[in-house]
Amino acid sequence: MREFGQAEVLFIIFALQWTLTLTALAFVGGGIAGLGVALLRISRSRIIRWLVSGYIQIVQGMPLLVLMFLCYYAPSLFGIELDALFAAGIALTLNASAFLGAIWESALRAIPKAQWESAEALALPQSKVLRFVIAPQAVRIALPSTVGYLVQIVKETSLASIIGFVEITRAGQLVSNATFEPMKAFVCVAILYFVICFPLSRFSQWLEARSPGRAKGTSRGKRSIRSKSPKTT
Amino acid sequence: MSVIHVENIRKRFGALEVLKDVSMTVEAGEVVALIGRSGSGKSTLLRCLNGLEKIDEGVITIAGHKMSHNTAELRALRRDVGIVFQGYNLFPHLTAGENIMLAPVQVKGLRKAEARAEAQRCLELVGLGDRFDSYPDMLSGGQQQRVAIARSLAMQPVVMLFDEVTSALDPELTEEVLAAIEDLAAQGMTMMLVTHEMRFARRVAHRTIYMRDGIIHEQGPSEALFTNPQTPELRSFLKAELG
């Protein structure tokens, strides 16, 4: 049996790089795929919208842990041995794509139809309407919840410990097993999660406070992007 | 040759027929006002003219383009047909100048510097030469609407459509927008405007069309139409509108 000491704390802190790597993988991968999901969800084709909606429902309707097991064990059916990092990365990416896709879809839908119409009336092709008119406005709407979701991803990476990937939760488990000091080990792990998540949460709250429709003022950063609704006469 | 030629168009929203066999023409340089109650089909007619609403039957030719469902052809048509809406619909994340520059740069491929000069010129035309860098929410409704007019003008359209552009404005702001439109009329721009401003229609429009229940109920030179309406429906409409 080992004592819980500096080396054990450092071991856990050292594993932080893998929590962050996994977070980055999920956020970037899930972001790219989520963008696709959001764009396909506002497609004109009903079949595409329906298929993508099905994808979102399936992923969101499954515990991430189960998704992670599937990603870890399914490739072995085809004789492929997947690295735990890779399997966890795929599972987190799929999961993030469904949630980010849904967040961004609703941001895109929040832009008034009149914005599409007036841009199309200026002869802009759809891709440019999206890029220059709709997306910049949608990004401002979606930013607070996107950063908020990043906090979720950080915490969700802990599930990768179950398939044996050594990020901080798994590191805490290993230290706990070796020292029989679960409280010390997991308080240490909890502190690390908090140190990462707390600033992100505050950042998200700050974005929310200055987000469209909430803030008043004339400086660029604080401008409301809500267009004035016309009076009906 | 006429700039707008509409032949036997029909438009249905579900079971409701909003335009029932409408035909009309607008000549180059002509200013035509569309008046009528809400629900008479006048806004729908205007929106059909640049393909924002798809017609179910009939033929529209505008600025030399035949109305089409093909996106490339529709875009070509829209380059030559400007429209200004009741709700201004400026892009809130762009300055007045950037709002105006967007389409010339992205659609016509103008260089930034050229587009900037053109945007400045268009802003001056509507009396807002000093508001290039203002964001829409820093402008009054009347100013926003004038920027929207400038944004349309920057594409150098052959014809301009105005859809109740002053209906969201207070009376004192209405005047500045109407003055900008009147300037355009004086320069010979072909225009069609849906309006509730009867006095303005009478003063500026060469011809006025009164719509009722999806058909052109009565039309004629504005002065004659307003002083001597032929149908009892138009008489009672004008009485209600002019008080």
Short mmCIF file of C-alpha atoms in Angstrom, two decimals:
data_model
loop_
_atom_site.label_atom_id
_atom_site.label_comp_id
_atom_site.label_asym_id
_atom_site.label_seq_id
_atom_site.Cartn_x
_atom_site.Cartn_y
_atom_site.Cartn_z
CA MET A 1 0.00 0.00 0.00
CA ARG A 2 1.17 3.48 -0.87
CA GLU A 3 0.72 6.73 0.97
CA PHE A 4 -1.34 9.48 -0.64
CA GLY A 5 1.30 12.07 -1.30
CA GLN A 6 2.68 14.55 -3.75
CA ALA A 7 3.45 11.89 -6.36
CA GLU A 8 -0.18 10.75 -6.38
CA VAL A 9 -1.45 14.30 -6.79
CA LEU A 10 1.00 14.86 -9.62
CA PHE A 11 -0.13 11.63 -11.26
CA ILE A 12 -3.70 12.91 -11.31
CA ILE A 13 -2.66 16.37 -12.52
CA PHE A 14 -0.58 14.73 -15.22
CA ALA A 15 -3.68 12.91 -16.49
CA LEU A 16 -5.32 16.29 -16.98
CA GLN A 17 -3.70 16.51 -20.42
CA TRP A 18 -5.77 13.51 -21.51
CA THR A 19 -8.99 14.99 -20.18
CA LEU A 20 -8.21 18.14 -22.13
CA THR A 21 -7.18 16.21 -25.25
CA LEU A 22 -10.42 14.26 -25.18
CA THR A 23 -12.40 17.47 -24.59
CA ALA A 24 -10.71 19.16 -27.54
CA LEU A 25 -11.31 16.14 -29.75
CA ALA A 26 -14.98 15.99 -28.84
CA PHE A 27 -15.48 19.73 -29.17
CA VAL A 28 -13.72 20.08 -32.52
CA GLY A 29 -15.07 16.82 -33.98
CA GLY A 30 -18.53 17.40 -32.52
CA GLY A 31 -18.41 21.02 -33.67
CA ILE A 32 -17.68 20.11 -37.28
CA ALA A 33 -20.23 17.31 -37.36
CA GLY A 34 -22.69 19.45 -35.38
CA LEU A 35 -22.43 22.20 -37.97
CA GLY A 36 -23.37 19.65 -40.60
CA VAL A 37 -26.26 18.44 -38.45
CA ALA A 38 -27.55 22.00 -37.94
CA LEU A 39 -27.32 22.87 -41.64
CA LEU A 40 -29.02 19.65 -42.72
CA ARG A 41 -31.76 20.28 -40.16
CA ILE A 42 -32.71 23.52 -41.96
CA SER A 43 -32.44 21.88 -45.38
CA ARG A 44 -35.36 22.23 -47.77
CA SER A 45 -35.61 18.49 -48.22
CA ARG A 46 -38.02 16.94 -45.77
CA ILE A 47 -36.35 13.54 -46.06
CA ILE A 48 -32.96 14.95 -45.09
CA ARG A 49 -34.47 16.86 -42.16
CA TRP A 50 -36.23 13.71 -41.06
CA LEU A 51 -33.12 11.52 -41.31
CA VAL A 52 -30.98 13.98 -39.38
CA SER A 53 -33.68 14.36 -36.79
CA GLY A 54 -33.61 10.57 -36.41
CA TYR A 55 -29.86 10.70 -35.85
CA ILE A 56 -30.26 13.36 -33.15
CA GLN A 57 -33.03 11.37 -31.45
CA ILE A 58 -31.01 8.17 -31.41
CA VAL A 59 -27.85 9.76 -30.04
CA GLN A 60 -29.66 11.91 -27.51
CA GLY A 61 -31.84 8.98 -26.50
CA MET A 62 -28.89 6.83 -25.50
CA PRO A 63 -26.75 7.18 -22.38
CA LEU A 64 -23.31 8.38 -23.37
CA LEU A 65 -21.86 5.46 -21.44
CA VAL A 66 -23.71 2.99 -23.66
CA LEU A 67 -22.59 4.88 -26.75
CA MET A 68 -19.05 4.64 -25.47
CA PHE A 69 -19.29 0.89 -24.92
CA LEU A 70 -20.69 0.50 -28.44
CA CYS A 71 -17.87 2.53 -29.97
CA TYR A 72 -15.34 0.53 -27.99
CA TYR A 73 -16.67 -2.96 -28.62
CA ALA A 74 -18.36 -2.72 -32.03
CA PRO A 75 -15.13 -2.46 -34.08
CA SER A 76 -13.88 -5.69 -32.52
CA LEU A 77 -16.72 -7.49 -34.31
CA PHE A 78 -14.84 -6.68 -37.48
CA GLY A 79 -11.54 -7.68 -35.97
CA ILE A 80 -10.45 -4.09 -35.39
CA GLU A 81 -8.93 -3.27 -32.03
CA LEU A 82 -9.74 0.36 -31.25
CA ASP A 83 -7.55 2.45 -29.02
CA ALA A 84 -9.50 3.65 -25.96
CA LEU A 85 -8.73 7.29 -26.80
CA PHE A 86 -10.03 6.78 -30.30
CA ALA A 87 -13.20 4.99 -29.20
CA ALA A 88 -13.93 7.58 -26.51
CA GLY A 89 -13.20 10.36 -29.00
CA ILE A 90 -15.72 8.94 -31.48
CA ALA A 91 -18.40 8.44 -28.85
CA LEU A 92 -17.96 11.97 -27.47
CA THR A 93 -17.90 13.39 -31.00
CA LEU A 94 -21.15 11.68 -31.94
CA ASN A 95 -22.72 12.83 -28.70
CA ALA A 96 -21.51 16.42 -29.06
CA SER A 97 -22.59 16.58 -32.71
CA ALA A 98 -26.18 15.78 -31.75
CA PHE A 99 -26.32 18.31 -28.92
CA LEU A 100 -24.36 21.09 -30.63
CA GLY A 101 -26.33 20.44 -33.83
CA ALA A 102 -29.58 20.95 -31.93
CA ILE A 103 -28.28 24.14 -30.23
CA TRP A 104 -27.11 25.61 -33.51
CA GLU A 105 -30.21 24.58 -35.40
CA SER A 106 -32.37 26.54 -33.00
CA ALA A 107 -30.02 29.53 -33.27
CA LEU A 108 -30.32 29.44 -37.05
CA ARG A 109 -34.08 29.18 -36.78
CA ALA A 110 -34.18 32.13 -34.38
CA ILE A 111 -33.13 34.49 -37.17
CA PRO A 112 -36.31 36.08 -38.57
CA LYS A 113 -37.46 34.82 -41.96
CA ALA A 114 -37.42 38.43 -43.13
CA GLN A 115 -33.61 38.38 -42.95
CA TRP A 116 -33.52 35.48 -45.42
CA GLU A 117 -36.05 37.19 -47.64
CA SER A 118 -34.34 40.53 -47.83
CA ALA A 119 -30.95 38.91 -48.50
CA GLU A 120 -32.41 36.67 -51.21
CA ALA A 121 -34.19 39.68 -52.69
CA LEU A 122 -30.73 41.22 -53.13
CA ALA A 123 -29.92 38.25 -55.38
CA LEU A 124 -27.51 36.67 -52.90
CA PRO A 125 -27.25 32.91 -53.41
CA GLN A 126 -28.37 30.80 -50.45
CA SER A 127 -24.86 29.86 -49.40
CA LYS A 128 -23.90 33.52 -49.13
CA VAL A 129 -27.11 34.43 -47.33
CA LEU A 130 -26.17 31.82 -44.75
CA ARG A 131 -22.54 32.88 -44.53
CA PHE A 132 -22.86 36.65 -44.47
CA VAL A 133 -26.30 37.29 -43.04
CA ILE A 134 -27.67 34.36 -41.04
CA ALA A 135 -24.60 32.68 -39.52
CA PRO A 136 -23.02 35.81 -37.99
CA GLN A 137 -26.28 36.55 -36.18
CA ALA A 138 -26.83 32.92 -35.18
CA VAL A 139 -23.31 32.64 -33.74
CA ARG A 140 -24.04 35.45 -31.30
CA ILE A 141 -27.21 33.74 -30.19
CA ALA A 142 -25.60 30.31 -29.86
CA LEU A 143 -22.33 31.30 -28.22
CA PRO A 144 -23.41 31.24 -24.54
CA SER A 145 -25.06 27.82 -24.78
CA THR A 146 -22.17 26.47 -26.84
CA VAL A 147 -19.67 27.43 -24.15
CA GLY A 148 -22.12 26.06 -21.59
CA TYR A 149 -22.14 22.77 -23.45
CA LEU A 150 -18.34 22.74 -23.46
CA VAL A 151 -18.58 22.41 -19.66
CA GLN A 152 -20.73 19.32 -20.18
CA ILE A 153 -18.15 17.82 -22.53
CA VAL A 154 -15.37 18.32 -19.99
CA LYS A 155 -17.37 16.39 -17.41
CA GLU A 156 -18.52 13.75 -19.89
CA THR A 157 -14.94 12.80 -20.70
CA SER A 158 -14.92 11.15 -17.25
CA LEU A 159 -16.99 8.32 -18.74
CA ALA A 160 -14.00 7.31 -20.83
CA SER A 161 -12.51 5.98 -17.59
CA ILE A 162 -14.91 3.02 -17.88
CA ILE A 163 -13.26 1.76 -21.06
CA GLY A 164 -9.89 2.09 -19.39
CA PHE A 165 -8.78 5.42 -20.76
CA VAL A 166 -6.60 7.18 -18.19
CA GLU A 167 -7.91 10.71 -17.88
CA ILE A 168 -8.28 12.34 -14.46
CA THR A 169 -11.21 10.27 -13.20
CA ARG A 170 -9.44 7.04 -14.11
CA ALA A 171 -6.23 8.42 -12.60
CA GLY A 172 -8.15 9.16 -9.40
CA GLN A 173 -9.47 5.60 -9.41
CA LEU A 174 -5.98 4.16 -9.82
CA VAL A 175 -4.63 6.32 -7.01
CA SER A 176 -7.57 5.39 -4.83
CA ASN A 177 -6.97 1.67 -5.45
CA ALA A 178 -3.30 1.99 -4.67
CA THR A 179 -3.61 4.13 -1.55
CA PHE A 180 -7.06 3.16 -0.20
CA GLU A 181 -7.69 6.89 0.12
CA PRO A 182 -10.72 7.35 -2.18
CA MET A 183 -11.81 10.61 -0.58
CA LYS A 184 -8.47 12.32 -1.04
CA ALA A 185 -8.13 10.97 -4.57
CA PHE A 186 -11.57 12.00 -5.75
CA VAL A 187 -11.58 15.37 -3.98
CA CYS A 188 -8.39 16.03 -5.88
CA VAL A 189 -10.13 14.98 -9.13
CA ALA A 190 -13.18 17.09 -8.29
CA ILE A 191 -11.02 20.15 -7.70
CA LEU A 192 -9.44 19.74 -11.11
CA TYR A 193 -12.83 19.51 -12.85
CA PHE A 194 -13.97 22.57 -10.96
CA VAL A 195 -10.87 24.54 -11.90
CA ILE A 196 -11.61 23.92 -15.58
CA CYS A 197 -15.39 24.16 -15.53
CA PHE A 198 -15.88 27.14 -13.25
CA PRO A 199 -14.18 29.72 -15.51
CA LEU A 200 -16.00 28.27 -18.52
CA SER A 201 -19.35 28.54 -16.73
CA ARG A 202 -18.62 32.13 -15.75
CA PHE A 203 -17.56 32.88 -19.31
CA SER A 204 -20.83 31.42 -20.58
CA GLN A 205 -22.81 33.50 -18.08
CA TRP A 206 -20.93 36.60 -19.13
CA LEU A 207 -21.68 35.89 -22.79
CA GLU A 208 -25.31 35.31 -21.89
CA ALA A 209 -25.52 38.64 -20.07
CA ARG A 210 -24.24 40.56 -23.07
CA SER A 211 -26.09 38.45 -25.61
CA PRO A 212 -28.66 39.73 -28.10
CA GLY A 213 -31.74 41.30 -26.65
CA ARG A 214 -30.38 41.44 -23.11
CA ALA A 215 -27.90 44.28 -23.25
CA LYS A 216 -28.52 47.92 -23.97
CA GLY A 217 -25.92 50.25 -25.33
CA THR A 218 -24.29 51.47 -28.46
CA SER A 219 -20.81 50.01 -28.36
CA ARG A 220 -20.32 47.26 -30.88
CA GLY A 221 -19.96 44.46 -28.37
CA LYS A 222 -23.09 45.36 -26.52
CA ARG A 223 -25.39 45.98 -29.41
CA SER A 224 -28.70 44.24 -29.53
CA ILE A 225 -29.06 42.29 -32.72
CA ARG A 226 -32.78 41.92 -32.53
CA SER A 227 -34.32 43.83 -35.36
CA LYS A 228 -37.09 46.14 -34.39
CA SER A 229 -40.37 44.51 -35.16
CA PRO A 230 -42.58 46.60 -37.37
CA LYS A 231 -45.78 47.95 -35.98
CA THR A 232 -48.77 46.54 -37.69
CA THR A 233 -51.26 49.07 -38.79
CA MET B 1 -41.44 47.97 -73.96
CA SER B 2 -43.07 47.60 -70.61
CA VAL B 3 -40.89 46.98 -67.57
CA ILE B 4 -43.48 44.88 -65.78
CA HIS B 5 -45.89 42.66 -67.62
CA VAL B 6 -48.26 40.48 -65.63
CA GLU B 7 -50.61 38.13 -67.45
CA ASN B 8 -53.46 36.21 -65.86
CA ILE B 9 -51.65 35.31 -62.66
CA ARG B 10 -53.25 33.34 -59.87
CA LYS B 11 -51.93 32.75 -56.40
CA ARG B 12 -53.41 30.46 -53.80
CA PHE B 13 -52.53 30.02 -50.14
CA GLY B 14 -54.07 26.64 -49.48
CA ALA B 15 -57.76 26.90 -50.28
CA LEU B 16 -57.68 30.70 -50.29
CA GLU B 17 -57.21 32.32 -53.68
CA VAL B 18 -55.41 35.62 -53.04
CA LEU B 19 -54.84 36.67 -56.63
CA LYS B 20 -57.58 35.85 -59.11
CA ASP B 21 -56.49 36.26 -62.69
CA VAL B 22 -54.59 39.54 -62.38
CA SER B 23 -53.12 41.22 -65.45
CA MET B 24 -51.34 44.56 -65.69
CA THR B 25 -48.36 46.35 -67.19
CA VAL B 26 -46.03 49.06 -65.98
CA GLU B 27 -44.09 51.16 -68.48
CA ALA B 28 -40.52 52.40 -68.03
CA GLY B 29 -40.38 55.45 -65.79
CA GLU B 30 -43.88 54.90 -64.54
CA VAL B 31 -44.78 55.10 -60.87
CA VAL B 32 -47.73 52.90 -59.95
CA ALA B 33 -49.43 52.83 -56.55
CA LEU B 34 -51.27 49.75 -55.35
CA ILE B 35 -54.01 50.52 -52.87
CA GLY B 36 -56.69 48.47 -51.20
CA ARG B 37 -57.69 46.97 -47.87
CA SER B 38 -55.53 44.51 -45.98
CA GLY B 39 -56.07 41.10 -47.54
CA SER B 40 -56.94 42.50 -50.95
CA GLY B 41 -53.86 40.84 -52.45
CA LYS B 42 -51.79 43.95 -53.13
CA SER B 43 -48.75 42.91 -51.08
CA THR B 44 -48.94 39.39 -52.48
CA LEU B 45 -48.97 40.79 -56.00
CA LEU B 46 -45.86 42.83 -55.23
CA ARG B 47 -44.07 39.87 -53.64
CA CYS B 48 -44.88 37.72 -56.68
CA LEU B 49 -43.08 40.25 -58.86
CA ASN B 50 -39.65 39.29 -57.51
CA GLY B 51 -40.46 35.67 -56.81
CA LEU B 52 -40.77 35.88 -53.02
CA GLU B 53 -44.13 34.23 -53.60
CA LYS B 54 -44.53 31.67 -56.36
CA ILE B 55 -47.44 32.15 -58.67
CA ASP B 56 -49.67 29.17 -59.37
CA GLU B 57 -50.70 30.24 -62.86
CA GLY B 58 -49.92 32.95 -65.35
CA VAL B 59 -46.85 34.73 -66.65
CA ILE B 60 -44.73 37.51 -65.18
CA THR B 61 -42.09 39.35 -67.14
CA ILE B 62 -40.14 41.98 -65.25
CA ALA B 63 -37.06 44.01 -66.21
CA GLY B 64 -36.62 41.74 -69.22
CA HIS B 65 -36.67 38.52 -67.19
CA LYS B 66 -39.35 35.89 -67.30
CA MET B 67 -40.33 34.72 -63.82
CA SER B 68 -38.86 31.28 -63.23
CA HIS B 69 -38.50 28.74 -60.45
CA ASN B 70 -34.95 28.11 -61.52
CA THR B 71 -32.71 29.60 -58.81
CA ALA B 72 -30.05 30.97 -61.18
CA GLU B 73 -32.68 32.65 -63.35
CA LEU B 74 -34.48 33.97 -60.29
CA ARG B 75 -31.24 35.47 -59.01
CA ALA B 76 -30.62 37.15 -62.36
CA LEU B 77 -34.12 38.63 -62.15
CA ARG B 78 -33.61 39.84 -58.61
CA ARG B 79 -30.42 41.68 -59.55
CA ASP B 80 -32.61 44.00 -61.59
CA VAL B 81 -35.60 44.21 -59.26
CA GLY B 82 -35.16 46.02 -55.95
CA ILE B 83 -37.61 45.61 -53.10
CA VAL B 84 -38.01 47.50 -49.84
CA PHE B 85 -40.07 46.00 -47.02
CA GLN B 86 -42.31 47.33 -44.28
CA GLY B 87 -39.95 46.08 -41.57
CA TYR B 88 -36.74 47.54 -43.16
CA ASN B 89 -34.98 44.18 -42.63
CA LEU B 90 -31.52 45.65 -42.42
CA PHE B 91 -28.83 43.19 -41.36
CA PRO B 92 -28.34 44.14 -37.70
CA HIS B 93 -24.74 42.91 -37.45
CA LEU B 94 -23.55 45.15 -40.28
CA THR B 95 -23.20 48.94 -40.42
CA ALA B 96 -25.37 50.97 -42.77
CA GLY B 97 -22.50 51.06 -45.26
CA GLU B 98 -21.79 47.34 -44.96
CA ASN B 99 -25.48 46.56 -45.44
CA ILE B 100 -25.34 48.41 -48.74
CA MET B 101 -21.97 47.00 -49.87
CA LEU B 102 -22.82 43.33 -49.26
CA ALA B 103 -24.76 42.57 -52.44
CA PRO B 104 -22.63 44.64 -54.86
CA VAL B 105 -19.52 42.84 -53.58
CA GLN B 106 -20.96 39.34 -53.21
CA VAL B 107 -23.34 39.33 -56.16
CA LYS B 108 -21.83 41.69 -58.70
CA GLY B 109 -18.22 41.07 -57.71
CA LEU B 110 -17.43 44.75 -57.20
CA ARG B 111 -14.15 45.54 -55.44
CA LYS B 112 -14.50 46.73 -51.85
CA ALA B 113 -13.31 50.24 -52.70
CA GLU B 114 -15.74 50.58 -55.60
CA ALA B 115 -18.59 49.19 -53.52
CA ARG B 116 -17.72 51.55 -50.69
CA ALA B 117 -17.87 54.57 -52.99
CA GLU B 118 -21.15 53.35 -54.45
CA ALA B 119 -22.61 52.75 -50.98
CA GLN B 120 -21.58 56.24 -49.91
CA ARG B 121 -23.22 57.68 -53.03
CA CYS B 122 -26.45 55.77 -52.35
CA LEU B 123 -26.50 56.91 -48.72
CA GLU B 124 -26.14 60.50 -49.87
CA LEU B 125 -29.05 60.01 -52.26
CA VAL B 126 -31.29 59.24 -49.29
CA GLY B 127 -29.78 62.02 -47.17
CA LEU B 128 -27.70 59.81 -44.88
CA GLY B 129 -24.21 60.49 -46.17
CA ASP B 130 -22.88 60.83 -42.63
CA ARG B 131 -24.26 57.53 -41.27
CA PHE B 132 -22.07 55.05 -43.15
CA ASP B 133 -20.64 53.55 -39.96
CA SER B 134 -23.84 53.52 -37.91
CA TYR B 135 -25.37 50.20 -36.95
CA PRO B 136 -29.08 49.81 -37.67
CA ASP B 137 -30.10 49.95 -34.01
CA MET B 138 -28.45 53.36 -33.70
CA LEU B 139 -30.72 54.72 -36.43
CA SER B 140 -34.34 55.82 -36.24
CA GLY B 141 -36.96 53.81 -38.11
CA GLY B 142 -37.08 56.40 -40.85
CA GLN B 143 -33.31 56.36 -41.22
CA GLN B 144 -33.26 52.55 -41.27
CA GLN B 145 -35.86 52.54 -44.00
CA ARG B 146 -33.84 55.03 -46.03
CA VAL B 147 -30.75 52.82 -45.64
CA ALA B 148 -32.89 49.91 -46.89
CA ILE B 149 -33.81 51.99 -49.94
CA ALA B 150 -30.13 52.84 -50.50
CA ARG B 151 -29.26 49.14 -50.16
CA SER B 152 -31.66 48.33 -52.98
CA LEU B 153 -30.46 51.22 -55.12
CA ALA B 154 -26.84 50.09 -54.88
CA MET B 155 -27.70 47.12 -57.08
CA GLN B 156 -28.80 49.64 -59.71
CA PRO B 157 -32.14 47.99 -60.28
CA VAL B 158 -34.30 48.57 -63.33
CA VAL B 159 -37.42 48.69 -61.20
CA MET B 160 -38.09 49.23 -57.50
CA LEU B 161 -40.89 47.66 -55.46
CA PHE B 162 -42.00 49.19 -52.18
CA ASP B 163 -44.11 47.11 -49.81
CA GLU B 164 -45.88 49.40 -47.33
CA VAL B 165 -42.56 50.97 -46.49
CA THR B 166 -43.96 53.62 -44.17
CA SER B 167 -46.53 51.53 -42.30
CA ALA B 168 -44.18 50.89 -39.37
CA LEU B 169 -43.19 54.53 -39.02
CA ASP B 170 -44.44 57.48 -37.00
CA PRO B 171 -45.94 60.27 -39.09
CA GLU B 172 -42.92 62.58 -38.82
CA LEU B 173 -40.58 59.77 -39.90
CA THR B 174 -42.93 58.79 -42.73
CA GLU B 175 -42.29 62.12 -44.43
CA GLU B 176 -38.53 61.66 -44.78
CA VAL B 177 -38.98 58.23 -46.35
CA LEU B 178 -41.66 59.46 -48.74
CA ALA B 179 -39.39 62.35 -49.73
CA ALA B 180 -36.63 59.85 -50.63
CA ILE B 181 -39.09 57.87 -52.77
CA GLU B 182 -40.36 61.03 -54.41
CA ASP B 183 -36.77 61.95 -55.34
CA LEU B 184 -36.40 58.58 -57.04
CA ALA B 185 -39.64 59.12 -58.93
CA ALA B 186 -38.38 62.48 -60.10
CA GLN B 187 -35.24 60.80 -61.45
CA GLY B 188 -37.40 58.53 -63.58
CA MET B 189 -37.07 55.28 -61.65
CA THR B 190 -39.77 52.76 -62.52
CA MET B 191 -41.56 51.97 -59.28
CA MET B 192 -44.47 50.08 -57.91
CA LEU B 193 -45.56 50.77 -54.38
CA VAL B 194 -48.09 49.25 -52.08
CA THR B 195 -49.16 52.07 -49.80
CA HIS B 196 -51.67 53.35 -47.31
CA GLU B 197 -50.56 56.95 -47.90
CA MET B 198 -53.37 58.06 -50.18
CA ARG B 199 -52.18 61.65 -50.52
CA PHE B 200 -48.71 60.45 -51.43
CA ALA B 201 -50.08 58.00 -54.01
CA ARG B 202 -52.12 60.75 -55.55
CA ARG B 203 -49.21 63.18 -55.66
CA VAL B 204 -46.40 60.87 -56.79
CA ALA B 205 -47.93 57.91 -58.64
CA HIS B 206 -48.79 58.35 -62.28
CA ARG B 207 -51.29 55.58 -62.02
CA THR B 208 -53.12 53.98 -59.13
CA ILE B 209 -54.50 50.47 -58.99
CA TYR B 210 -57.24 49.66 -56.52
CA MET B 211 -57.31 46.00 -55.55
CA ARG B 212 -60.19 44.24 -53.94
CA ASP B 213 -60.63 40.53 -53.20
CA GLY B 214 -57.70 39.48 -55.34
CA ILE B 215 -58.64 41.35 -58.50
CA ILE B 216 -57.88 44.76 -59.95
CA HIS B 217 -61.15 46.43 -59.15
CA GLU B 218 -60.42 49.82 -60.64
CA GLN B 219 -57.39 51.60 -62.03
CA GLY B 220 -56.50 54.81 -63.78
CA PRO B 221 -54.36 57.95 -63.69
CA SER B 222 -54.03 58.83 -60.00
CA GLU B 223 -55.54 62.28 -60.18
CA ALA B 224 -58.65 61.05 -62.00
CA LEU B 225 -58.99 57.98 -59.82
CA PHE B 226 -58.86 59.96 -56.60
CA THR B 227 -61.10 62.83 -57.70
CA ASN B 228 -63.58 60.74 -59.57
CA PRO B 229 -63.71 57.09 -58.48
CA GLN B 230 -66.00 55.06 -60.72
CA THR B 231 -67.01 52.18 -58.49
CA PRO B 232 -68.89 52.48 -55.19
CA GLU B 233 -66.32 50.17 -53.53
CA LEU B 234 -63.43 52.51 -54.32
CA ARG B 235 -65.53 55.51 -53.31
CA SER B 236 -66.20 54.07 -49.88
CA PHE B 237 -62.58 52.89 -49.53
CA LEU B 238 -61.24 56.36 -50.28
CA LYS B 239 -63.78 57.92 -47.97
CA ALA B 240 -62.59 55.70 -45.13
CA GLU B 241 -58.90 56.25 -45.89
CA LEU B 242 -59.02 59.99 -46.42
CA GLY B 243 -61.56 60.65 -43.69
#
